[in-house]
Amino acid sequence: MKLALFGATGLTGGLVLAQALEQGHEVVALVREPGRLSLHHPRLTVLAGSPIAPADVERCIVGADVVIHCLGIGGKGDGQPTTLISDSVKAVVTAMAKHGVARIVCMSNVGAGGSGTWFANRLVIPLFLRWLLPIIEDKDRMEAALRASAVEWVSVRLPSIVDGPEKPPRVSEDGRGIGLTITAASTARFMLARATGSEFLRATPSISN
């Protein structure tokens, strides 16, 4: 299978890349700074470009079977409004429709779409994790773009992503009943598994360890 990967230089995206190559897939990764990607492999093609530039996005997804979108703003961001992720996904789904690429798997956040608990959404995040608010707002715009598209999509809502070994994930439809963290290795495995099969299509599963 040929995968188009966005966010390959991030913690989770790097593990998606490594696991995909281990599984025998071909990967085309679009990155802003190719020098940050030290992995070299005969089935890996690295393209330099912007994840919101239509021409660059098209170069990455042409001929792909599945898009995996792990792009992030980096850490906690700066607390300011952002449209990076939603702008990128809008460019990607437009290119997918143009070139006949069927499926996209995206990283989202618990809290998007009102997922998670009332306590977290109304008290913890606004009072103690305010830096998350613009990120969640952008993931809401991203998920709206996915719903408006004709492509197959899965938006995986995540709590805090941490280092650590791969573990079986706990899955929730509404973000309730899950833990506060998930390892990047567990996230990568779950996202890669969504590249095929019908489970969670056009849905927003929340996962944790």
mmCIF file of C-alpha atoms in Angstrom:
data_model
loop_
_atom_site.group_PDB
_atom_site.id
_atom_site.type_symbol
_atom_site.label_atom_id
_atom_site.label_comp_id
_atom_site.label_asym_id
_atom_site.label_seq_id
_atom_site.Cartn_x
_atom_site.Cartn_y
_atom_site.Cartn_z
ATOM 1 C CA MET A 1 0.000 0.000 0.000
ATOM 2 C CA LYS A 2 1.186 3.528 -0.744
ATOM 3 C CA LEU A 3 0.689 6.073 2.044
ATOM 4 C CA ALA A 4 0.864 9.861 1.829
ATOM 5 C CA LEU A 5 2.022 11.119 5.219
ATOM 6 C CA PHE A 6 1.767 14.620 6.694
ATOM 7 C CA GLY A 7 3.530 15.409 9.969
ATOM 8 C CA ALA A 8 6.311 12.841 9.615
ATOM 9 C CA THR A 9 8.769 14.903 11.689
ATOM 10 C CA GLY A 10 6.520 14.902 14.752
ATOM 11 C CA LEU A 11 6.546 12.352 17.569
ATOM 12 C CA THR A 12 3.517 10.384 16.396
ATOM 13 C CA GLY A 13 4.087 10.958 12.682
ATOM 14 C CA GLY A 14 7.632 9.633 12.980
ATOM 15 C CA LEU A 15 6.331 6.428 14.537
ATOM 16 C CA VAL A 16 3.620 6.115 11.875
ATOM 17 C CA LEU A 17 6.405 6.370 9.306
ATOM 18 C CA ALA A 18 8.590 3.763 11.027
ATOM 19 C CA GLN A 19 5.725 1.330 11.574
ATOM 20 C CA ALA A 20 4.467 1.737 8.000
ATOM 21 C CA LEU A 21 7.885 0.900 6.583
ATOM 22 C CA GLU A 22 8.166 -2.081 8.950
ATOM 23 C CA GLN A 23 4.854 -3.327 7.574
ATOM 24 C CA GLY A 24 6.155 -3.100 4.007
ATOM 25 C CA HIS A 25 4.246 -0.027 2.877
ATOM 26 C CA GLU A 26 5.554 2.649 0.535
ATOM 27 C CA VAL A 27 5.469 6.146 2.068
ATOM 28 C CA VAL A 28 5.610 9.624 0.562
ATOM 29 C CA ALA A 29 6.131 12.238 3.291
ATOM 30 C CA LEU A 30 5.656 15.964 2.790
ATOM 31 C CA VAL A 31 7.738 17.968 5.274
ATOM 32 C CA ARG A 32 8.635 21.626 5.552
ATOM 33 C CA GLU A 33 12.239 20.895 6.567
ATOM 34 C CA PRO A 34 13.528 17.618 5.054
ATOM 35 C CA GLY A 35 16.719 17.881 7.087
ATOM 36 C CA ARG A 36 14.713 17.129 10.227
ATOM 37 C CA LEU A 37 13.862 13.674 8.886
ATOM 38 C CA SER A 38 16.918 11.491 9.388
ATOM 39 C CA LEU A 39 15.320 8.194 8.346
ATOM 40 C CA HIS A 40 16.320 6.858 4.941
ATOM 41 C CA HIS A 41 14.626 3.878 3.308
ATOM 42 C CA PRO A 42 14.173 2.620 -0.266
ATOM 43 C CA ARG A 43 10.378 2.743 0.144
ATOM 44 C CA LEU A 44 10.400 6.304 1.532
ATOM 45 C CA THR A 45 10.148 9.431 -0.611
ATOM 46 C CA VAL A 46 10.574 12.760 1.175
ATOM 47 C CA LEU A 47 9.176 15.890 -0.458
ATOM 48 C CA ALA A 48 9.886 19.426 0.686
ATOM 49 C CA GLY A 49 6.868 21.664 0.794
ATOM 50 C CA SER A 50 4.048 23.278 2.693
ATOM 51 C CA PRO A 51 1.105 21.228 4.017
ATOM 52 C CA ILE A 52 -1.278 24.047 3.079
ATOM 53 C CA ALA A 53 0.022 24.745 -0.440
ATOM 54 C CA PRO A 54 -2.278 22.978 -2.941
ATOM 55 C CA ALA A 55 0.517 22.187 -5.408
ATOM 56 C CA ASP A 56 2.737 20.662 -2.707
ATOM 57 C CA VAL A 57 -0.151 18.689 -1.242
ATOM 58 C CA GLU A 58 -1.030 17.298 -4.672
ATOM 59 C CA ARG A 59 2.552 16.162 -5.270
ATOM 60 C CA CYS A 60 2.392 14.180 -2.053
ATOM 61 C CA ILE A 61 -0.968 12.463 -2.516
ATOM 62 C CA VAL A 62 -0.923 11.608 -6.240
ATOM 63 C CA GLY A 63 -0.958 7.822 -6.566
ATOM 64 C CA ALA A 64 -1.520 7.210 -2.857
ATOM 65 C CA ASP A 65 -3.996 4.678 -1.515
ATOM 66 C CA VAL A 66 -4.447 6.370 1.870
ATOM 67 C CA VAL A 67 -3.505 9.690 3.481
ATOM 68 C CA ILE A 68 -2.413 9.748 7.134
ATOM 69 C CA HIS A 69 -2.481 13.255 8.583
ATOM 70 C CA CYS A 70 -0.437 13.686 11.783
ATOM 71 C CA LEU A 71 0.364 17.356 11.371
ATOM 72 C CA GLY A 72 0.519 19.402 14.570
ATOM 73 C CA ILE A 73 1.430 22.939 15.555
ATOM 74 C CA GLY A 74 4.235 21.735 17.829
ATOM 75 C CA GLY A 75 3.927 21.248 21.569
ATOM 76 C CA LYS A 76 1.406 23.556 23.216
ATOM 77 C CA GLY A 77 1.529 26.143 20.455
ATOM 78 C CA ASP A 78 1.493 29.832 21.343
ATOM 79 C CA GLY A 79 -2.072 30.055 22.607
ATOM 80 C CA GLN A 80 -3.128 32.115 19.579
ATOM 81 C CA PRO A 81 -5.875 31.161 17.106
ATOM 82 C CA THR A 82 -4.642 28.848 14.353
ATOM 83 C CA THR A 83 -6.057 27.392 11.158
ATOM 84 C CA LEU A 84 -3.008 25.331 10.167
ATOM 85 C CA ILE A 85 -4.544 21.889 10.616
ATOM 86 C CA SER A 86 -7.939 22.683 9.128
ATOM 87 C CA ASP A 87 -6.362 24.537 6.190
ATOM 88 C CA SER A 88 -4.090 21.577 5.522
ATOM 89 C CA VAL A 89 -6.897 19.012 5.683
ATOM 90 C CA LYS A 90 -9.069 21.148 3.404
ATOM 91 C CA ALA A 91 -6.241 21.214 0.849
ATOM 92 C CA VAL A 92 -5.720 17.479 1.239
ATOM 93 C CA VAL A 93 -9.362 16.426 0.770
ATOM 94 C CA THR A 94 -9.633 18.717 -2.258
ATOM 95 C CA ALA A 95 -6.582 17.039 -3.796
ATOM 96 C CA MET A 96 -7.896 13.596 -2.832
ATOM 97 C CA ALA A 97 -11.152 14.227 -4.677
ATOM 98 C CA LYS A 98 -9.243 15.478 -7.721
ATOM 99 C CA HIS A 99 -6.893 12.483 -7.870
ATOM 100 C CA GLY A 100 -9.176 9.694 -6.670
ATOM 101 C CA VAL A 101 -7.550 8.980 -3.304
ATOM 102 C CA ALA A 102 -10.207 7.319 -1.186
ATOM 103 C CA ARG A 103 -9.287 7.555 2.505
ATOM 104 C CA ILE A 104 -7.737 9.870 5.081
ATOM 105 C CA VAL A 105 -6.937 9.158 8.738
ATOM 106 C CA CYS A 106 -6.427 12.277 10.887
ATOM 107 C CA MET A 107 -5.203 13.112 14.361
ATOM 108 C CA SER A 108 -7.707 15.100 16.396
ATOM 109 C CA ASN A 109 -8.128 15.935 20.090
ATOM 110 C CA VAL A 110 -10.455 14.821 22.834
ATOM 111 C CA GLY A 111 -12.601 17.910 23.330
ATOM 112 C CA ALA A 112 -13.296 18.352 19.629
ATOM 113 C CA GLY A 113 -16.976 18.120 18.856
ATOM 114 C CA GLY A 114 -17.773 18.375 22.554
ATOM 115 C CA SER A 115 -16.203 14.984 23.210
ATOM 116 C CA GLY A 116 -14.900 14.170 26.654
ATOM 117 C CA THR A 117 -16.436 14.996 29.999
ATOM 118 C CA TRP A 118 -18.369 18.103 31.035
ATOM 119 C CA PHE A 119 -15.843 18.624 33.831
ATOM 120 C CA ALA A 120 -12.907 18.679 31.413
ATOM 121 C CA ASN A 121 -14.579 20.800 28.746
ATOM 122 C CA ARG A 122 -16.187 23.385 31.030
ATOM 123 C CA LEU A 123 -13.673 23.623 33.867
ATOM 124 C CA VAL A 124 -10.289 21.938 33.397
ATOM 125 C CA ILE A 125 -9.492 23.125 29.858
ATOM 126 C CA PRO A 126 -10.822 26.712 30.149
ATOM 127 C CA LEU A 127 -9.198 27.269 33.554
ATOM 128 C CA PHE A 128 -5.989 25.250 33.479
ATOM 129 C CA LEU A 129 -5.315 24.226 29.855
ATOM 130 C CA ARG A 130 -6.313 27.344 27.964
ATOM 131 C CA TRP A 131 -3.563 26.741 25.396
ATOM 132 C CA LEU A 132 -5.643 23.783 24.170
ATOM 133 C CA LEU A 133 -8.663 25.901 23.214
ATOM 134 C CA PRO A 134 -7.370 27.238 19.844
ATOM 135 C CA ILE A 135 -6.085 23.766 18.966
ATOM 136 C CA ILE A 136 -9.470 22.167 19.672
ATOM 137 C CA GLU A 137 -11.250 24.926 17.755
ATOM 138 C CA ASP A 138 -9.080 24.181 14.730
ATOM 139 C CA LYS A 139 -9.753 20.444 15.063
ATOM 140 C CA ASP A 140 -13.476 21.277 15.051
ATOM 141 C CA ARG A 141 -12.960 23.078 11.739
ATOM 142 C CA MET A 142 -10.923 20.121 10.476
ATOM 143 C CA GLU A 143 -13.656 17.631 11.349
ATOM 144 C CA ALA A 144 -16.287 19.852 9.717
ATOM 145 C CA ALA A 145 -14.218 19.790 6.517
ATOM 146 C CA LEU A 146 -14.012 16.008 6.680
ATOM 147 C CA ARG A 147 -17.773 15.673 7.129
ATOM 148 C CA ALA A 148 -18.399 17.989 4.189
ATOM 149 C CA SER A 149 -16.150 15.924 1.913
ATOM 150 C CA ALA A 150 -16.983 12.818 -0.094
ATOM 151 C CA VAL A 151 -13.844 10.906 0.951
ATOM 152 C CA GLU A 152 -13.641 8.087 3.474
ATOM 153 C CA TRP A 153 -12.296 9.505 6.728
ATOM 154 C CA VAL A 154 -11.468 8.644 10.328
ATOM 155 C CA SER A 155 -10.672 11.357 12.864
ATOM 156 C CA VAL A 156 -8.911 9.894 15.906
ATOM 157 C CA ARG A 157 -9.462 12.047 19.006
ATOM 158 C CA LEU A 158 -6.543 11.895 21.406
ATOM 159 C CA PRO A 159 -5.726 12.953 24.972
ATOM 160 C CA SER A 160 -2.170 13.960 25.907
ATOM 161 C CA ILE A 161 0.349 12.015 23.790
ATOM 162 C CA VAL A 162 3.379 10.748 25.719
ATOM 163 C CA ASP A 163 6.463 8.630 25.132
ATOM 164 C CA GLY A 164 6.301 4.989 26.136
ATOM 165 C CA PRO A 165 5.719 1.469 24.871
ATOM 166 C CA GLU A 166 2.861 0.435 22.672
ATOM 167 C CA LYS A 167 -0.181 -0.709 24.651
ATOM 168 C CA PRO A 168 -3.697 -1.842 23.690
ATOM 169 C CA PRO A 169 -5.883 1.257 23.389
ATOM 170 C CA ARG A 170 -9.125 1.942 25.211
ATOM 171 C CA VAL A 171 -11.704 3.204 22.699
ATOM 172 C CA SER A 172 -14.710 5.446 23.308
ATOM 173 C CA GLU A 173 -17.236 6.872 20.858
ATOM 174 C CA ASP A 174 -17.734 10.103 22.811
ATOM 175 C CA GLY A 175 -14.458 10.554 24.691
ATOM 176 C CA ARG A 176 -15.944 9.513 28.013
ATOM 177 C CA GLY A 177 -14.405 6.693 30.014
ATOM 178 C CA ILE A 178 -10.899 7.048 28.590
ATOM 179 C CA GLY A 179 -7.659 7.966 30.311
ATOM 180 C CA LEU A 180 -5.659 11.182 30.296
ATOM 181 C CA THR A 181 -2.776 9.940 28.100
ATOM 182 C CA ILE A 182 -1.855 7.645 25.254
ATOM 183 C CA THR A 183 1.595 6.699 24.011
ATOM 184 C CA ALA A 184 2.640 7.853 20.575
ATOM 185 C CA ALA A 185 3.418 4.231 19.652
ATOM 186 C CA SER A 186 -0.140 3.179 20.527
ATOM 187 C CA THR A 187 -1.542 6.101 18.545
ATOM 188 C CA ALA A 188 0.554 5.290 15.484
ATOM 189 C CA ARG A 189 -0.526 1.650 15.489
ATOM 190 C CA PHE A 190 -4.214 2.575 15.802
ATOM 191 C CA MET A 191 -4.006 5.123 12.991
ATOM 192 C CA LEU A 192 -2.211 2.732 10.657
ATOM 193 C CA ALA A 193 -4.856 0.097 11.333
ATOM 194 C CA ARG A 194 -7.510 2.544 10.104
ATOM 195 C CA ALA A 195 -5.853 2.649 6.668
ATOM 196 C CA THR A 196 -7.856 -0.455 5.758
ATOM 197 C CA GLY A 197 -11.154 -2.008 6.818
ATOM 198 C CA SER A 198 -14.533 -0.468 7.592
ATOM 199 C CA GLU A 199 -14.259 0.063 11.359
ATOM 200 C CA PHE A 200 -14.701 3.708 12.459
ATOM 201 C CA LEU A 201 -15.236 5.038 8.919
ATOM 202 C CA ARG A 202 -16.705 8.568 8.985
ATOM 203 C CA ALA A 203 -16.439 8.454 12.768
ATOM 204 C CA THR A 204 -14.455 10.104 15.567
ATOM 205 C CA PRO A 205 -13.205 7.441 17.997
ATOM 206 C CA SER A 206 -11.398 8.646 21.119
ATOM 207 C CA ILE A 207 -8.548 6.470 22.375
ATOM 208 C CA SER A 208 -6.280 6.307 25.396
ATOM 209 C CA ASN A 209 -4.156 3.792 27.313
#
